Amino acid sequence: MQSALILCICVGVFVGASAVEADPPNALGKITENGTSTDITNTPEVETAVEYSREKRAAEKPKKGTAKDKQPDMGRTLAAWVELNSILKMRGDISGKLSTVLHKLGHEKSRLLDQANEPAKKKKEEDDEDDDEEEDDDEEEEEEGEEEEGGEGGEGGEEGGEEEGGEEEENEGGEEEQVEEEENEAAGNSTAELLPEGCQVNETEISCAEAGIAELPIINDLNITTLDLAGNNFTTLPSEAFSGMPNLEVINLSRNFLDDSSISPDFFKNLTNLKVLTLDGNGLETIPQLPGSLEELKINDNKINQVLSHNLEGLTNLLHLELAGNILWEGSVEPLAFQHLPTLKHLRLDNNRFTSIPNGLPASLEDLSMPHNQLVEVQENVLMNSAHLRALDLSHNLLSDTSFFPGAWIDLPKLETLDLSHNQLYVVPAHLPRVLRQLSLQHNFIQSIPPDTLSHLRPGLQSLHLSHNQLLEHGMLGKAFRGAYKTLEELHLDNNRLERVPPNIRYFRNLHQLRLDHNLISVVPVKSVCKISLTNASPLLALHLENNYLDVNRIPRKALSCIPELQRIILEPQNHNEIVLFEVKGFLTLKENLGILLFNQRSERMCLYSVSISVMFSYFSLLLLLSVFSLASLSMALPFEQRGFWDFVMDGEGDGLTVMMRDEEEGSAVLPTFLPPIEIPMCPFGCQCHLKVVQCSDLGLVSVPENIPTDTKLLDLQNNHITELKENDFKGLSNLYALSLVNNKISKVHPKAFIPLKHLQKLYFSKNLLTAVPKNLPSSLVELRIHDNRIKKVSAGTFSGLGSMNCIELGGNPIQNSGFEPGAFNGLKLNYLRISEAKLTGVPKELPDSLHELHLDHNQIQAIELEDLRRYKQLYRLGLGFNKIRNIESDSLSYLPNLRELHLENNQLTRVPKGLADMKYLQVIYLHSNNITQVNVDDFCPRSYHMKKSFYNGISLYGNPVQYWEVQPATFRCVTDRLAIHFGNYKK
């Protein structure tokens, strides 16, 4: 009501004095707000404003006949407006809406000023055409009028009038500048007054970040280009919310409560100057319509579950797109979606559900980031068009040694940076991109670098990170680094299992940084780092050897003599307080044992080394606990002067220690002491424990070993003879992430065996003797591989409570269709299911409808019926190869709208299945080794060019009784490259 009242007052003042002077109450009349008619003419505010305006005009009204009585007196109107503003401020009635009204009226005043100047200019042109006499008369008349109007002009009025007449145009210009300054000041003040508490404004930016607001008043300010509303409580954005700021270039709406219903379709599209939009941390499920001016878009941490072609249409200027932390997978991204982004350079798809890189990436892409997904492969053609790709991040995924197709990226001309860290690699991958300069492989299970893996790289690798793996010295010998000796500048081998400095380090010519810390190194060979025959200084700027088992005083001087500055070498601290596991077998005397247990740990100061010996003078294992003790801690007198080093053995069965003091020159002596027993963390006998990984494979174990460290993350028990899992076998292993029981003889699993494994995500149970899926699997389980067992039945409820599971491998079991009870897969949201090499005669019923991949190869399936595939609308890869399929019922494939890859090779088909031409996204189809005798022109491609959303990049037809010259060329009109069509030769 208040804003409507002020609007009427201001309109009465600005439109002209006549309406107000004639009849102020009638001029303002009644206004309506919210549907209610209210008489505002009797309010004190109106009477005050109108009376002020009337008095001003009566006092300053020029005489008739002057030039100024023909144009609105905007100076007096401005005074009335300012006075009205002052009155309302005194009453405390200035509000955001009033300021907006006054701001709009300021623009209206400027327009009226321009309109008022037009008659004056026209009058001046007419005066120039009159004769001199008429011009003098007009000037005299004008001077008289100005004297009367000036009132208190005094004696200088005559001269002032003459000067005024000569500079009329200049004064008008000055008045316009003054008005413009007043308008800008009023606009700035009104914007600041409109903003809620917690907001700040400067000339071009409004910041309301973390202000706790849920709405923003309408702001009319053409100067604002940046708006920061991050971290607030917005649940909706009215269509007119930003309409008064059409020049916005940067908007940050991250961390609010916006969803698809919160934003009208054209909300952002009308902001034609917008360049940067951030919508992170909301609840959006689809990408809103956006203006073509956009250059950077961030919609991370939302609920985006699909990227359709029209979502990104028109964004021809987009350079940077971030869609991390959503619910995307390769089947939810239309192949042509990114083709609307011809200038896109940076794409972030982190933390989604991709199992492979999506197709249809823009050719302009330079940086692709996909860590924290579920990638299991890098397909051969997926990066085929990414000629400008420079950096690829595939870290924190499920990539293994077999995940990379040979031609996946080897020929990409600009790919220089590749991150494969935090995956499941055991060797450095082959077929790396030829121009690769930086390779990150840390946090894998890499044990070796195959020979010549890096030899094809040109100009050569500069940075190689292999930290936190399982590298041994023999895994890096020979030609492991061939091709990188001249170019490598940075090599990280820390946190591995090296026992000595690799001897081939000396061949690197430009190596600046070498990290060998946190290994098991006790020896630095003389020729490992420096070439003794050469006098050239090493290029090394930093050599890290700390946290090993070195006696720094016994490192040969020549070993590091080529490094000119000692500060480049980091040697301290060393691990004399940690545990080293090793085994010594034989009938040895105590003195002989101590000689073996020295490990070259020599020191000029006195050091004591504790050794726990379970059986002395027999066939035994030794546990060496390297500890540094001070003389004071022993509280004992030395029997003679210490000149060498000291050893002591700990009797594990006693309550104290027996110290054996051995002098390098004079022999040895025994001294009893009374130190308390020391608890020593154990590693299972025969196993290897390192970096929370316990490897007990290939040991001939018949049961799960005891004394497994409770902080173990990966437990490897494969290739043993374990027959049973008992209730307490995994007690205390609540931190276990992955458990491998592959290739044992397990036939019995206690119902409570897996209960302690509260964080287990990967369970590998293949190649055992199980007849059923174990019960009570951990609810945290993500991946279960239980192929090649003797499972014949999957009961209802077997997988209940496993809501996190996305991958099950059941192949190689003698299970038939009848072996799947109704409800067997209830509650699962699987992405991947393989039941290959079983005894299926048809597609199993009621599999999870969330499946992205279904592999039923190598079974006895004879036909695909209409209902078999109806529920799998998200399926993008289907494997039906190596079956006995003769017939695929018409329209059965139409239920798979997102299918990308179809395997039907090695079946008994006599024709190309119907419906392939209607599959918009199908890219690869295997039909080789069937009985197909004819290929029709419309078997693969639709007649309408626009119906096919994604062209084929692979069609295999070889091994069929059809010749390529019998097939019309137009048959493959929707194939990207003719080389993608494989006919081969048919042999009867």
Short mmCIF file of N, CA and C in Angstrom, two decimals, residues 62-118:
data_model
loop_
_atom_site.label_atom_id
_atom_site.label_comp_id
_atom_site.label_asym_id
_atom_site.label_seq_id
_atom_site.Cartn_x
_atom_site.Cartn_y
_atom_site.Cartn_z
N PRO A 62 7.11 31.87 -14.46
CA PRO A 62 7.52 32.98 -15.31
C PRO A 62 6.30 33.67 -15.90
N LYS A 63 6.52 34.92 -16.36
CA LYS A 63 5.44 35.66 -17.00
C LYS A 63 5.12 35.08 -18.34
N LYS A 64 3.89 35.36 -18.76
CA LYS A 64 3.46 34.90 -20.08
C LYS A 64 4.28 35.60 -21.14
N GLY A 65 4.53 34.88 -22.20
CA GLY A 65 5.29 35.44 -23.30
C GLY A 65 6.74 35.06 -23.30
N THR A 66 7.23 34.53 -22.22
CA THR A 66 8.62 34.11 -22.20
C THR A 66 8.75 32.75 -22.84
N ALA A 67 10.01 32.41 -23.15
CA ALA A 67 10.25 31.12 -23.81
C ALA A 67 10.01 29.96 -22.88
N LYS A 68 10.21 30.18 -21.59
CA LYS A 68 10.16 29.04 -20.67
C LYS A 68 8.77 28.61 -20.28
N ASP A 69 7.75 29.43 -20.60
CA ASP A 69 6.40 29.00 -20.21
C ASP A 69 5.85 27.97 -21.15
N LYS A 70 6.61 27.61 -22.19
CA LYS A 70 6.12 26.63 -23.16
C LYS A 70 6.72 25.24 -22.91
N GLN A 71 7.54 25.07 -21.87
CA GLN A 71 8.15 23.77 -21.61
C GLN A 71 8.04 23.43 -20.13
N PRO A 72 7.98 22.18 -19.78
CA PRO A 72 7.88 21.81 -18.37
C PRO A 72 9.11 22.27 -17.62
N ASP A 73 8.89 22.82 -16.44
CA ASP A 73 10.00 23.29 -15.62
C ASP A 73 10.54 22.12 -14.81
N MET A 74 11.52 21.39 -15.39
CA MET A 74 12.01 20.17 -14.75
C MET A 74 12.87 20.46 -13.54
N GLY A 75 13.44 21.68 -13.51
CA GLY A 75 14.21 22.01 -12.32
C GLY A 75 13.32 22.06 -11.10
N ARG A 76 12.14 22.69 -11.24
CA ARG A 76 11.22 22.75 -10.11
C ARG A 76 10.64 21.37 -9.81
N THR A 77 10.40 20.57 -10.88
CA THR A 77 9.90 19.21 -10.65
C THR A 77 10.91 18.39 -9.85
N LEU A 78 12.19 18.53 -10.19
CA LEU A 78 13.24 17.83 -9.46
C LEU A 78 13.26 18.24 -7.99
N ALA A 79 13.08 19.55 -7.77
CA ALA A 79 13.06 20.02 -6.38
C ALA A 79 11.92 19.38 -5.60
N ALA A 80 10.75 19.29 -6.26
CA ALA A 80 9.61 18.65 -5.59
C ALA A 80 9.90 17.19 -5.29
N TRP A 81 10.57 16.54 -6.23
CA TRP A 81 10.89 15.11 -6.04
C TRP A 81 11.86 14.92 -4.87
N VAL A 82 12.87 15.80 -4.84
CA VAL A 82 13.84 15.72 -3.75
C VAL A 82 13.17 16.00 -2.41
N GLU A 83 12.26 17.00 -2.40
CA GLU A 83 11.57 17.33 -1.16
C GLU A 83 10.71 16.17 -0.68
N LEU A 84 10.03 15.53 -1.64
CA LEU A 84 9.21 14.37 -1.30
C LEU A 84 10.08 13.27 -0.69
N ASN A 85 11.23 13.06 -1.29
CA ASN A 85 12.15 12.05 -0.78
C ASN A 85 12.57 12.39 0.65
N SER A 86 12.83 13.68 0.90
CA SER A 86 13.26 14.11 2.24
C SER A 86 12.17 13.89 3.26
N ILE A 87 10.93 14.24 2.88
CA ILE A 87 9.80 14.07 3.80
C ILE A 87 9.67 12.61 4.22
N LEU A 88 9.75 11.73 3.24
CA LEU A 88 9.56 10.31 3.55
C LEU A 88 10.72 9.75 4.36
N LYS A 89 11.91 10.26 4.12
CA LYS A 89 13.05 9.81 4.91
C LYS A 89 12.89 10.21 6.37
N MET A 90 12.39 11.45 6.59
CA MET A 90 12.18 11.90 7.97
C MET A 90 11.17 11.00 8.68
N ARG A 91 10.19 10.53 7.94
CA ARG A 91 9.18 9.66 8.54
C ARG A 91 9.66 8.21 8.65
N GLY A 92 10.83 7.94 8.08
CA GLY A 92 11.33 6.56 8.11
C GLY A 92 10.60 5.65 7.17
N ASP A 93 10.02 6.18 6.10
CA ASP A 93 9.19 5.38 5.21
C ASP A 93 9.92 4.95 3.94
N ILE A 94 11.20 5.26 3.83
CA ILE A 94 11.92 4.82 2.63
C ILE A 94 12.11 3.30 2.71
N SER A 95 11.63 2.61 1.73
CA SER A 95 11.76 1.15 1.69
C SER A 95 12.37 0.76 0.38
N GLY A 96 12.63 -0.54 0.23
CA GLY A 96 13.21 -1.00 -1.02
C GLY A 96 12.34 -0.67 -2.21
N LYS A 97 11.03 -0.89 -2.05
CA LYS A 97 10.13 -0.66 -3.18
C LYS A 97 10.06 0.83 -3.52
N LEU A 98 10.06 1.70 -2.50
CA LEU A 98 10.04 3.14 -2.78
C LEU A 98 11.28 3.55 -3.54
N SER A 99 12.43 3.05 -3.12
CA SER A 99 13.67 3.42 -3.81
C SER A 99 13.62 3.00 -5.26
N THR A 100 13.05 1.81 -5.51
CA THR A 100 12.93 1.36 -6.90
C THR A 100 12.04 2.30 -7.70
N VAL A 101 10.92 2.72 -7.08
CA VAL A 101 10.01 3.65 -7.76
C VAL A 101 10.72 4.96 -8.07
N LEU A 102 11.42 5.50 -7.06
CA LEU A 102 12.13 6.76 -7.27
C LEU A 102 13.20 6.62 -8.33
N HIS A 103 13.85 5.47 -8.35
CA HIS A 103 14.88 5.24 -9.36
C HIS A 103 14.27 5.25 -10.76
N LYS A 104 13.12 4.58 -10.91
CA LYS A 104 12.45 4.57 -12.21
C LYS A 104 12.01 5.98 -12.61
N LEU A 105 11.50 6.74 -11.63
CA LEU A 105 11.06 8.10 -11.94
C LEU A 105 12.24 8.99 -12.28
N GLY A 106 13.41 8.66 -11.75
CA GLY A 106 14.60 9.41 -12.14
C GLY A 106 14.88 9.27 -13.61
N HIS A 107 14.74 8.04 -14.13
CA HIS A 107 14.92 7.83 -15.57
C HIS A 107 13.84 8.58 -16.36
N GLU A 108 12.62 8.59 -15.83
CA GLU A 108 11.54 9.31 -16.52
C GLU A 108 11.83 10.80 -16.55
N LYS A 109 12.39 11.33 -15.47
CA LYS A 109 12.75 12.75 -15.42
C LYS A 109 13.79 13.08 -16.50
N SER A 110 14.76 12.18 -16.65
CA SER A 110 15.79 12.41 -17.66
C SER A 110 15.18 12.47 -19.05
N ARG A 111 14.21 11.56 -19.29
CA ARG A 111 13.56 11.56 -20.60
C ARG A 111 12.81 12.87 -20.84
N LEU A 112 12.11 13.37 -19.80
CA LEU A 112 11.37 14.63 -19.94
C LEU A 112 12.31 15.81 -20.16
N LEU A 113 13.48 15.75 -19.55
CA LEU A 113 14.46 16.81 -19.78
C LEU A 113 14.88 16.87 -21.25
N ASP A 114 15.13 15.69 -21.81
CA ASP A 114 15.49 15.66 -23.24
C ASP A 114 14.35 16.21 -24.07
N GLN A 115 13.13 15.83 -23.71
CA GLN A 115 11.97 16.31 -24.46
C GLN A 115 11.82 17.82 -24.31
N ALA A 116 12.13 18.35 -23.14
CA ALA A 116 12.00 19.79 -22.90
C ALA A 116 13.02 20.58 -23.69
N ASN A 117 14.16 19.99 -23.98
CA ASN A 117 15.20 20.71 -24.71
C ASN A 117 14.89 20.84 -26.19
N GLU A 118 14.06 19.98 -26.72
CA GLU A 118 13.78 20.01 -28.16
C GLU A 118 13.13 21.31 -28.60
#
